[in-house]
Short mmCIF file of C-alpha atoms and ligand atoms in Angstrom, two decimals:
data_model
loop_
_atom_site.label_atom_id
_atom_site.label_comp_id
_atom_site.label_asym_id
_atom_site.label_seq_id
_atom_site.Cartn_x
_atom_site.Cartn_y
_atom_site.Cartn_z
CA UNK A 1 18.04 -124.73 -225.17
CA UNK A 2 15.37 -124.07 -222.42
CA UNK A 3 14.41 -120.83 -220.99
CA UNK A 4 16.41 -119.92 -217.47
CA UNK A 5 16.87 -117.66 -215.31
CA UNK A 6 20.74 -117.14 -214.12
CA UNK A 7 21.54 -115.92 -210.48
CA UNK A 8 24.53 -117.49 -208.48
CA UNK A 9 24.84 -115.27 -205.49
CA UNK A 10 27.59 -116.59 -203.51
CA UNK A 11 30.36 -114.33 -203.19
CA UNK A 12 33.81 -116.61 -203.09
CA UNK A 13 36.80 -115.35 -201.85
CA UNK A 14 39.43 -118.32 -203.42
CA UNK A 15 43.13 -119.52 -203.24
CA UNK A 16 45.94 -119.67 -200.72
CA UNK A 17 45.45 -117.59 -197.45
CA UNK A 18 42.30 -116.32 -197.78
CA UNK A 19 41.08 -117.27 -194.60
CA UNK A 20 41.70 -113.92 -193.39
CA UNK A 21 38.60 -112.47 -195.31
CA UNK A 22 36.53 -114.33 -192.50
CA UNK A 23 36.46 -111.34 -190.12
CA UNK A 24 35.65 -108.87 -192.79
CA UNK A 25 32.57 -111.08 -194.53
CA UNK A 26 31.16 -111.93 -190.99
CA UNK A 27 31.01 -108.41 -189.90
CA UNK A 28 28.85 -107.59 -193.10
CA UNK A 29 26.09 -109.89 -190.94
CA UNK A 30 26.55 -109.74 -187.74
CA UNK A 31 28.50 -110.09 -184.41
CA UNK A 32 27.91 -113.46 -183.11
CA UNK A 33 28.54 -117.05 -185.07
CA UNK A 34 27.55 -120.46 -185.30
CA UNK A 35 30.89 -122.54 -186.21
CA UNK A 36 29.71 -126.01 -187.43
CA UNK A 37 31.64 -128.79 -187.74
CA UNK A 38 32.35 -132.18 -188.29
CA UNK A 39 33.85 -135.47 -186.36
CA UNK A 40 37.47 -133.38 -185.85
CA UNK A 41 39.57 -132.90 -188.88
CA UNK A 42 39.56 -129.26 -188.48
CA UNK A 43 41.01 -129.69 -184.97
CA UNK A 44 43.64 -132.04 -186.31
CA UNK A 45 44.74 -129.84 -189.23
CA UNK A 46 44.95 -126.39 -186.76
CA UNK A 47 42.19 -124.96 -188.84
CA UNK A 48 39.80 -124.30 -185.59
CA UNK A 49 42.47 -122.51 -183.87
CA UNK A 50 43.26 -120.21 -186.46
CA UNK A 51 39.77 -119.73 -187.15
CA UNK A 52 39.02 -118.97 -183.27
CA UNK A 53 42.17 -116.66 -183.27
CA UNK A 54 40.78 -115.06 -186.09
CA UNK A 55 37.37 -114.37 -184.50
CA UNK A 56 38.42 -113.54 -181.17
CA UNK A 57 41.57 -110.98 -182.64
CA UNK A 58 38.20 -109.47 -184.01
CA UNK A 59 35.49 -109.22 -181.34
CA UNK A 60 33.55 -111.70 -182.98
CA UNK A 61 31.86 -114.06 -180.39
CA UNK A 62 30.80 -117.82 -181.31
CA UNK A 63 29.42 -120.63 -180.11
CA UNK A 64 30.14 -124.48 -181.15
CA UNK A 65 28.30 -127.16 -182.74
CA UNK A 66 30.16 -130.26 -183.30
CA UNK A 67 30.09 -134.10 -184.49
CA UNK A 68 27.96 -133.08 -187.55
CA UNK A 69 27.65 -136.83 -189.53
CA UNK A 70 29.03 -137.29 -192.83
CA UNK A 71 25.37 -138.11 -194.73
CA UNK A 72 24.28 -135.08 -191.70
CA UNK A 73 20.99 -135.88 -189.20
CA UNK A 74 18.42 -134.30 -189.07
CA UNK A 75 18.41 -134.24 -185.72
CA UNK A 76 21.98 -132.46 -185.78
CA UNK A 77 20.02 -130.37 -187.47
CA UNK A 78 17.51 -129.49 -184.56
CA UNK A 79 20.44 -129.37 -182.22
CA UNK A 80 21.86 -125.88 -184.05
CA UNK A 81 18.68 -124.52 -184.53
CA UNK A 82 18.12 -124.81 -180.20
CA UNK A 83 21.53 -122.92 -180.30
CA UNK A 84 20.98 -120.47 -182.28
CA UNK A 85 18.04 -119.59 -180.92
CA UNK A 86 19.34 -119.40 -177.29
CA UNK A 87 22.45 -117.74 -178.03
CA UNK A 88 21.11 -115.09 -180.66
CA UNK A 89 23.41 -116.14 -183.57
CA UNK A 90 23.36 -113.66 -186.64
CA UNK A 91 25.42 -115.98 -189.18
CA UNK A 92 26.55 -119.31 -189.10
CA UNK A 93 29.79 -120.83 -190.21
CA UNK A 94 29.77 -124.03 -191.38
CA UNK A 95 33.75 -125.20 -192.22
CA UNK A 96 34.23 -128.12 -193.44
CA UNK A 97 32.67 -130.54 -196.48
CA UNK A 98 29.37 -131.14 -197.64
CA UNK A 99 27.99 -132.74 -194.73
CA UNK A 100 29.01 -129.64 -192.68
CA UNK A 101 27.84 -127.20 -194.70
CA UNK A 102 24.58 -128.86 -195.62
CA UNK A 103 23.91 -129.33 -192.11
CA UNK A 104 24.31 -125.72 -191.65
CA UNK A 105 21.96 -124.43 -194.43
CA UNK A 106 19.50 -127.04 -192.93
CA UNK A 107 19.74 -124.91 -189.56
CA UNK A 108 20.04 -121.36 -191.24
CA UNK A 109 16.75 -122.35 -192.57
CA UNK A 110 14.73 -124.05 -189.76
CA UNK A 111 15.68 -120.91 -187.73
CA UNK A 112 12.70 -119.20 -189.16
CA UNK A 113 10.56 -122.51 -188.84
CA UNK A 114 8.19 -122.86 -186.01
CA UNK A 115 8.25 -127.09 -186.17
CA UNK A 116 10.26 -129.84 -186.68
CA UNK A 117 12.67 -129.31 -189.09
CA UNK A 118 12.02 -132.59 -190.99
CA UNK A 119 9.16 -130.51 -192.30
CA UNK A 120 11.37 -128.30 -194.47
CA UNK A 121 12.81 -131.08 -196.03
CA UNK A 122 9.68 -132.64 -196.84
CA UNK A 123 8.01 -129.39 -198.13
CA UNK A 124 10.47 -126.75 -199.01
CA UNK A 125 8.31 -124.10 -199.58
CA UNK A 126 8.33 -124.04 -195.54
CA UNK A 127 11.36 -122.10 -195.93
CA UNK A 128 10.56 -118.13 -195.62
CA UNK A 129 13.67 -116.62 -194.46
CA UNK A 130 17.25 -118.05 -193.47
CA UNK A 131 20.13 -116.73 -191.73
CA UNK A 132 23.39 -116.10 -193.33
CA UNK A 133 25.82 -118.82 -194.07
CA UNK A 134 29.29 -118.58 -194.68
CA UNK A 135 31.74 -121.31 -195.29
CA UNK A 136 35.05 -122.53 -195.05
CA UNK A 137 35.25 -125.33 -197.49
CA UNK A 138 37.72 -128.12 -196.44
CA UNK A 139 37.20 -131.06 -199.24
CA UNK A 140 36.37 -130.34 -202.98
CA UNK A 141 33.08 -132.48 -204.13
CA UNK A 142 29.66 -131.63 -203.14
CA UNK A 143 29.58 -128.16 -204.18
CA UNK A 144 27.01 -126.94 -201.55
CA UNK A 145 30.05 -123.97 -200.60
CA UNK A 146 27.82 -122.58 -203.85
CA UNK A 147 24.78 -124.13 -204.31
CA UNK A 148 21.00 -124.14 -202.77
CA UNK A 149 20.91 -127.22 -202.00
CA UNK A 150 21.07 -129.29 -198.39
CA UNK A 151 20.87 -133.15 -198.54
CA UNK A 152 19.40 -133.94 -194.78
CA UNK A 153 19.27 -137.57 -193.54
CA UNK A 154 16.51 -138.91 -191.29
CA UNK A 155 17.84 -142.16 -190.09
CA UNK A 156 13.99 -143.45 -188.24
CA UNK A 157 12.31 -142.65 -192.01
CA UNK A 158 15.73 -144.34 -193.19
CA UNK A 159 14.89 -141.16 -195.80
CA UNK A 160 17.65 -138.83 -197.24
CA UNK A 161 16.24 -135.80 -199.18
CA UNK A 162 17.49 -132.51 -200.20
CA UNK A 163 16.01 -128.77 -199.12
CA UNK A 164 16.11 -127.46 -202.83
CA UNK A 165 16.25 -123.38 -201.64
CA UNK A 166 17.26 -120.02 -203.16
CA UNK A 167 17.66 -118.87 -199.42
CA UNK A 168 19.99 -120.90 -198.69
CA UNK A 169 22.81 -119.95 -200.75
CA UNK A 170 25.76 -119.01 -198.89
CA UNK A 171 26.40 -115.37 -198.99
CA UNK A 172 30.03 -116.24 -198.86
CA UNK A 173 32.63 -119.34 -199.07
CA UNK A 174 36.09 -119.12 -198.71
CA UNK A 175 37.97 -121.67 -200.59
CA UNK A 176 41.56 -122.08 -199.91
CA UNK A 177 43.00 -125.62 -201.88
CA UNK A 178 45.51 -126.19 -199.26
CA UNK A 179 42.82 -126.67 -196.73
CA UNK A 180 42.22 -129.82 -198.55
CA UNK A 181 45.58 -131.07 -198.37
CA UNK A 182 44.85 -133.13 -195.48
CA UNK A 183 41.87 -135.17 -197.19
CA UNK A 184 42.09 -138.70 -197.09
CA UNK A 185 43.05 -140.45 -200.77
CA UNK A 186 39.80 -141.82 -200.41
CA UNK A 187 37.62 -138.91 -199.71
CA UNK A 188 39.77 -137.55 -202.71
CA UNK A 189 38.24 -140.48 -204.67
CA UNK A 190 35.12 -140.22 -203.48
CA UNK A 191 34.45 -136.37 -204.02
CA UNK A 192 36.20 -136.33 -207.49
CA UNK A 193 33.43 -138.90 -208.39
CA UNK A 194 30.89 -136.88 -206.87
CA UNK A 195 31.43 -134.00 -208.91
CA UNK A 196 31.94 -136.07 -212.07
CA UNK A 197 28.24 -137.51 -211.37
CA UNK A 198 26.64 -133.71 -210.86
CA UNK A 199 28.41 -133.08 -214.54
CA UNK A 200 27.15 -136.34 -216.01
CA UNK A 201 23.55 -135.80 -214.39
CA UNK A 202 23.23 -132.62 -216.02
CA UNK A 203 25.47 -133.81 -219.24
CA UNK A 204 23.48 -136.72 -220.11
CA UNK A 205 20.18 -135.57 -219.38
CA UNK A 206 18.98 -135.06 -223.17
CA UNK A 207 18.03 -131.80 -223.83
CA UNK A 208 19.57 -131.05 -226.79
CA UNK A 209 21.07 -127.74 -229.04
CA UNK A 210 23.12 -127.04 -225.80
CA UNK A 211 26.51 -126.29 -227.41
CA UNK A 212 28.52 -124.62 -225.07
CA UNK A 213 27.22 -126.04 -221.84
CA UNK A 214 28.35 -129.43 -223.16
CA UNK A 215 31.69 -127.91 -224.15
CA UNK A 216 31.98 -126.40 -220.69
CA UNK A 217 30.94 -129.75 -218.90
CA UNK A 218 33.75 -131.35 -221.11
CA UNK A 219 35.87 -129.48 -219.69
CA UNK A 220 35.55 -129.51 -216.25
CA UNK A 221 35.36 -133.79 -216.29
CA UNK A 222 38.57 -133.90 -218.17
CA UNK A 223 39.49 -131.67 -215.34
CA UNK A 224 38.23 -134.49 -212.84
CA UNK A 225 39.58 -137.06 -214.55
CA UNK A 226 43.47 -135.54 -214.83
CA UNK A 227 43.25 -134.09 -211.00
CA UNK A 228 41.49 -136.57 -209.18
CA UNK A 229 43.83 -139.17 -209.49
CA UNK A 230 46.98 -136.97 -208.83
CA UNK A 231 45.44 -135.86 -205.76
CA UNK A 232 45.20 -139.24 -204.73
CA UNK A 233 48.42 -139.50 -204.53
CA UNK A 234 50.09 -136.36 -203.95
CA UNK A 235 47.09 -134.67 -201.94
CA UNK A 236 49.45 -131.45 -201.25
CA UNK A 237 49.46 -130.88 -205.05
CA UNK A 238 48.16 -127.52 -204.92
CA UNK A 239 47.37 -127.79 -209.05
CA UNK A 240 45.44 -130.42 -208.25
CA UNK A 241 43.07 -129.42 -205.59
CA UNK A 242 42.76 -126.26 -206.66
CA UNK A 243 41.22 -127.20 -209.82
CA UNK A 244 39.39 -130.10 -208.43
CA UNK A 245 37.95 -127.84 -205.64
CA UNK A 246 36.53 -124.67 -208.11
CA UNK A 247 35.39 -127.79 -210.36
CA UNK A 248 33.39 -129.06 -207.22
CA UNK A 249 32.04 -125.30 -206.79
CA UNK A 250 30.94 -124.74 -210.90
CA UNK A 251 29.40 -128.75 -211.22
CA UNK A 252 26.66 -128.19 -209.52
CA UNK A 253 26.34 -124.00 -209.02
CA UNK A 254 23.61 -124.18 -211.47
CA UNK A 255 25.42 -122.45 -214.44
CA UNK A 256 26.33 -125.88 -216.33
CA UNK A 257 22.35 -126.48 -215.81
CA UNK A 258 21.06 -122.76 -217.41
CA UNK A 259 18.89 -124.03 -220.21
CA UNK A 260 19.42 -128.09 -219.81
CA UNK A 261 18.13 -128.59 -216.34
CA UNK A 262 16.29 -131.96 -215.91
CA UNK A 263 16.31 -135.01 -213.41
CA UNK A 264 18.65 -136.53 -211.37
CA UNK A 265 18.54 -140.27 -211.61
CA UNK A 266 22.22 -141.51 -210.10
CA UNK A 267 21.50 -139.31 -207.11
CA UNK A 268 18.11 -140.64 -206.74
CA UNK A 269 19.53 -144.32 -206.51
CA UNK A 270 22.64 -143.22 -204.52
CA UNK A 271 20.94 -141.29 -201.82
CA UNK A 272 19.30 -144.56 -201.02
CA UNK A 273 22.54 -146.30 -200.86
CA UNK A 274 23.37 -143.74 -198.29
CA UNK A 275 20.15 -143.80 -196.47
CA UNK A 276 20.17 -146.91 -196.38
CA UNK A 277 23.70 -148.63 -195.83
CA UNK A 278 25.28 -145.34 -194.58
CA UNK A 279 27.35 -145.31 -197.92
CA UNK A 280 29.84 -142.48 -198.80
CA UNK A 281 27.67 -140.30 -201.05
CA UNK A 282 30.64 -140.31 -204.11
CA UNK A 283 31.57 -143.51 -203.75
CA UNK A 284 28.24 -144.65 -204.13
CA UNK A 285 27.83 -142.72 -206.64
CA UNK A 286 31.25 -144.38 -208.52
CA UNK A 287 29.38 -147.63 -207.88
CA UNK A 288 26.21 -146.95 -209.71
CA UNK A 289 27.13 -144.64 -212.42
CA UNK A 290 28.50 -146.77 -214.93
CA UNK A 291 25.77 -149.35 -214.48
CA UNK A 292 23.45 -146.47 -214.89
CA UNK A 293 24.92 -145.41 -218.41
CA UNK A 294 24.84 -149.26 -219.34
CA UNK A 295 21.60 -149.61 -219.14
CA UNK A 296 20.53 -146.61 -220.42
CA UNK A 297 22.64 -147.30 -223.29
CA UNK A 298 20.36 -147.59 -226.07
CA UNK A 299 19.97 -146.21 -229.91
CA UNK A 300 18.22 -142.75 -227.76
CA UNK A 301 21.29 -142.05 -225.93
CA UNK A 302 23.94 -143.95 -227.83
CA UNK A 303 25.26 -140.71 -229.42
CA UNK A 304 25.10 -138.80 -226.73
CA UNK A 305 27.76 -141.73 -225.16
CA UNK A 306 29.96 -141.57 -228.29
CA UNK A 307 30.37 -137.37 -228.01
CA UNK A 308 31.42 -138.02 -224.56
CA UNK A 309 33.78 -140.44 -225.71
CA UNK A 310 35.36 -138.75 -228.16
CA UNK A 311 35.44 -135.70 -226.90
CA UNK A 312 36.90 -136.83 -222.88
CA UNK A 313 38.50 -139.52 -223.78
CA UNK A 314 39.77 -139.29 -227.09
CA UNK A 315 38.46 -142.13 -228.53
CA UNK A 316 38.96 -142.96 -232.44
CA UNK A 317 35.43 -141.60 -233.90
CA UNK A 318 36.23 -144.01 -236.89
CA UNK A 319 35.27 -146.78 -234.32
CA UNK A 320 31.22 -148.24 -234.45
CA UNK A 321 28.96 -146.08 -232.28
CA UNK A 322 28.43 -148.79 -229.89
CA UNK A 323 31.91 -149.62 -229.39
CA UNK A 324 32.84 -146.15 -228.47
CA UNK A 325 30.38 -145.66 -226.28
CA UNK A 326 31.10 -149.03 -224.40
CA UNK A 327 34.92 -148.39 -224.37
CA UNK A 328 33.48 -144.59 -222.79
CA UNK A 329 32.09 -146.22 -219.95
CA UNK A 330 34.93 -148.56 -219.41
CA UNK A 331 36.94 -145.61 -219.67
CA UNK A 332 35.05 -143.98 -216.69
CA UNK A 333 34.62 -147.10 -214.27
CA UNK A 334 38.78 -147.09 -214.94
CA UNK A 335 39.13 -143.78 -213.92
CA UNK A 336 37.12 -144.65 -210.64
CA UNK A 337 39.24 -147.73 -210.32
CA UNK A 338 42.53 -145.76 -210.44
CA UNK A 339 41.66 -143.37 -207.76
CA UNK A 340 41.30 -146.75 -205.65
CA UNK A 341 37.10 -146.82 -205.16
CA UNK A 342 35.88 -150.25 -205.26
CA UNK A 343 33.06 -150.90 -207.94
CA UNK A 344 30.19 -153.15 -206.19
CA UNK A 345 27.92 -153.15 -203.80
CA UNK A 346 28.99 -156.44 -202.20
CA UNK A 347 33.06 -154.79 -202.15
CA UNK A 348 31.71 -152.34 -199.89
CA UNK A 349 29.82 -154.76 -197.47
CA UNK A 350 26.03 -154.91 -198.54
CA UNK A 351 25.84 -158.31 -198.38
CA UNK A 352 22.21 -158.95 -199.09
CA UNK A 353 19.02 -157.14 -201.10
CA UNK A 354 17.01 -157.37 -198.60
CA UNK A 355 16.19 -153.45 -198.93
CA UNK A 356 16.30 -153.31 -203.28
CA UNK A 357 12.94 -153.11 -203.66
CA UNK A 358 11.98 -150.33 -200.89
CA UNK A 359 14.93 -148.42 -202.18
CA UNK A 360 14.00 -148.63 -205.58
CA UNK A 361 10.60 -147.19 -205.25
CA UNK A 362 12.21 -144.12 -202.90
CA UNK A 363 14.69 -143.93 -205.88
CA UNK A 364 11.84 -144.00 -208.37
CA UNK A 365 10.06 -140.98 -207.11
CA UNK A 366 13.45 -139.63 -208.19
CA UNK A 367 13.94 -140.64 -211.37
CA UNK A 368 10.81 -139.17 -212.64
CA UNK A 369 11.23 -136.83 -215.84
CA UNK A 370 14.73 -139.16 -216.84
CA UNK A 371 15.89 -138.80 -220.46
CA UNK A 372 15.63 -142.85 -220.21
CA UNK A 373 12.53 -143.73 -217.74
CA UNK A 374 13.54 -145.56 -214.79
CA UNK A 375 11.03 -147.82 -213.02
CA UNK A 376 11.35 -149.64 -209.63
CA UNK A 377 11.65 -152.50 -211.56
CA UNK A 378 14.50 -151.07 -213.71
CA UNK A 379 16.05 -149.65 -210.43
CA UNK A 380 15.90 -153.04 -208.65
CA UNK A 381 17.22 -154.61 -211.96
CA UNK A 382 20.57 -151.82 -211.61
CA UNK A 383 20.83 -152.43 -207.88
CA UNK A 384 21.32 -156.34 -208.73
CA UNK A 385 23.70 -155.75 -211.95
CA UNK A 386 25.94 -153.52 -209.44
CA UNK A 387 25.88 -156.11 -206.65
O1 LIG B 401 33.84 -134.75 -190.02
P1 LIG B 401 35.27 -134.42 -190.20
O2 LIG B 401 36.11 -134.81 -189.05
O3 LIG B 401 35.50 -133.02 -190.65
O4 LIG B 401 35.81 -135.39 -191.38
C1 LIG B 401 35.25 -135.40 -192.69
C2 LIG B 401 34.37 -136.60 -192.95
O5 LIG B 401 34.75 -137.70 -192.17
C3 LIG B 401 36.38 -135.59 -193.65
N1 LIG B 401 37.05 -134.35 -194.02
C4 LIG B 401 36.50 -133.22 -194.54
N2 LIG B 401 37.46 -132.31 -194.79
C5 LIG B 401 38.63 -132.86 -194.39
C6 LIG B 401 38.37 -134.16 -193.90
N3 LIG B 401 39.35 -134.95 -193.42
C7 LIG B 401 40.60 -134.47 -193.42
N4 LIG B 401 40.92 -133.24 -193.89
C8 LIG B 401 39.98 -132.42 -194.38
N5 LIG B 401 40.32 -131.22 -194.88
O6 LIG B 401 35.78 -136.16 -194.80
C9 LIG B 401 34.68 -136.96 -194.38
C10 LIG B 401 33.53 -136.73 -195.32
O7 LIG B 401 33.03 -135.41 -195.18
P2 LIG B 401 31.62 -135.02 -195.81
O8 LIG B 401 31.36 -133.59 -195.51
O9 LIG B 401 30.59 -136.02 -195.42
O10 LIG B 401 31.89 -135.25 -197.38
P3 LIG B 401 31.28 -134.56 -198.63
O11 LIG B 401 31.81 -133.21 -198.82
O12 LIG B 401 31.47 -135.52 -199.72
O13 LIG B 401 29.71 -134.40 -198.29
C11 LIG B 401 28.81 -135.47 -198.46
C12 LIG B 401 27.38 -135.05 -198.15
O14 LIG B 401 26.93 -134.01 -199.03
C13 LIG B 401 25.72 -134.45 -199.69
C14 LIG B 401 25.89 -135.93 -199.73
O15 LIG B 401 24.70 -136.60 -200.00
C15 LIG B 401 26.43 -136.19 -198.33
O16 LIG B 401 25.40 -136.16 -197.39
N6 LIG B 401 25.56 -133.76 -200.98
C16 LIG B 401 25.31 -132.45 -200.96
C17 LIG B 401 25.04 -131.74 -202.10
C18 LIG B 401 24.76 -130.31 -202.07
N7 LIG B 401 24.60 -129.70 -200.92
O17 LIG B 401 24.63 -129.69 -203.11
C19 LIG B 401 25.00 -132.38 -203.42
C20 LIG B 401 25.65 -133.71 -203.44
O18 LIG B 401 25.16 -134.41 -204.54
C21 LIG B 401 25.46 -134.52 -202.21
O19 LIG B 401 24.23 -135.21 -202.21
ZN1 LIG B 402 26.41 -135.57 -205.43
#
């Protein structure tokens, strides 16, 4: 097991009504808020109202940036930074899903920066200082309600990268399952396979002697694997999202990683797929995983395959190693298939590969430091297999 060092700051207030924490964990910051949001779904569910009633019932002024892009711009971005400079925001208050809240950490961070924010991205050490984010998570996958990370999209570089900052964590999130109820079946799909790939990133990265984070990974993909598909069809299971949305939250919160951190090739090749072709980050994600593990299956990783196997999925250990660790990766494209995502490139309209080879040297960059080394050539090769 590696060396770490373990800090997960964000305080998380989590279940059924606990919305109403949102006066008390603003006030901690300050007076005046940011509220960031998406294309709408929080004014179709009645969360904006309640969350405006809520603010105003408690002298707490805001102001209003909308229309933040799922795969967020940076030029979004810039657009909440010009507000909160103008209207002297103290905190801002992302609510919604990854895109939101991303966006948000991207602006809570350029704040401090005297440029354009496309700098931070490309050189996070740009960051100094951010203001305090708080969210109101309303769809279970990315994990950023907990994380440091913000995956910014700059669609003139066609470049999507992440700011990678311990500044950005949110000081709070508030994660209430039935706020999820509303999310479409596949956005459901899509985010359960998102999380699944920040488990399998970190699960199959090769570092070895690490026991109980494996054990603990286990767990939460099984957890995946049994929710994901019954919230797909009966999205106001509250079982279901709530363990699929405090899975999202401990995927990718960094405690899975303590002492087996390493690369993160399936995001390197999907964020191009989103950069790119605009593709929903999870279901792209759905798409290249299992043609990832194929061909990185090889006598290296083959064992690392059959655990997984056997220990998710059940699978006879009596069986030859191979053989369990194909029937493994069946197992997963099947799960991917029952939550309704479609498994090629070409199913979800890229219709040419035109871009492969300028996506695969982006994605290379990426893949640097993979258990299995992945070269453009390698990346072009997975690009055509999952065509
Ligand atoms: O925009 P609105 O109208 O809110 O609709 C959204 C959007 O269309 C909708 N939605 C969200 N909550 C809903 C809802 N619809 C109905 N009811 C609700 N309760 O869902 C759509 C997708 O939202 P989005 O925020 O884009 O999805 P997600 O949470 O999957 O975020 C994806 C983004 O996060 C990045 C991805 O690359 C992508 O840009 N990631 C962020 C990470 C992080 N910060 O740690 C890590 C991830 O690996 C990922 O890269
Ligand atoms: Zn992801």
């Amino acid at each position: 097991m590696q060396n770490f060092n373990y800090s997960i700051p964000t305080k998380v207030a989590f279940g059924e009504g606990t919305l109403e924490n949102l006066p008390k964990f603003v006030k901690e910051y300050g007076k005046k808020v940011l509220i960031v949001y998406g294309g709408g779904s929080i004014k179709r569910t009645g969360l904006y109202d309640k969350v405006v009633a809520l603010l105003k019932e408690n002298d707490i002024a805001y102001e209003e940036l909308s229309g933040v892009e799922p795969n967020p711009r940076v030029t979004t971005v810039e657009k909440g930074v010009a507000i909160c400079r103008e209207k002297g925001i103290d905190v801002v208050l992302p609510i919604g899903g990854g895109s939101t809240i991303d966006c948000a950490k991207g602006i809570a961070a350029a704040y401090y920066y005297d440029g354009p924010a496309w700098d931070i991205v490309l050189n996070n050490s740009l960051v100094t200082n951010a203001l305090p984010i708080i969210t109101i998570l309303t769809l279970a996958a990315t994990g950023s309600e907990m994380d440091y990370f913000a995956v910014i999209s700059n669609e003139e570089e066609k470049e999507k990268l992440d700011i990678n900052s311990d500044l950005i964590y949110p000081k709070y999130s508030i994660l209430d399952p039935t706020l999820t109820y509303s999310v479409p079946a596949y956005q459901t799909a899509s985010g359960t396979a998102d999380m699944m790939s920040h488990i399998f990133e970190v699960y199959f990265n090769g570092v070895k002697d690490t026991f109980f984070q494996d054990r603990i990974m286990e767990a939460l993909l099984k957890t995946c694997i049994k929710y994901g598909p019954i919230a797909v069809k009966e999205p106001d299971n509250y079982d279901a999202r709530a363990n699929l949305m405090w899975t999202s939250s401990w995927a990718i919160n960094g405690f899975i990683a303590c002492g087996k951190s390493g690369a993160w090739p399936c995001h390197a090749i999907e964020h191009q797929l989103s950069a790119y072709y605009d593709v929903t980050h999870g279901h792209g994600l759905a798409i290249i995983t299992p043609y990832v593990m194929k061909y990185t299956l090889n006598d290296k990783t083959v064992d690392m395959y059959v655990t997984y196997g056997i220990n998710v999925f059940g699978i006879d250990p009596s069986l030859d190693r191979y053989e369990i660790a194909n029937q493994a990766i069946e197992k997963t494209t099947q799960v991917f298939r029952d939550m309704g995502l479609k498994l090629t490139l070409r199913d979800i309209g890229i219709t040419d590969k035109t871009y492969f080879e300028e996506m695969a040297v982006k994605a290379a960059r990426g893949c640097e430091g993979s258990f299995v080394e992945l070269t453009k050539d390698d990346i072009v090769e997975i690009f055509n297999q999952a065509f």
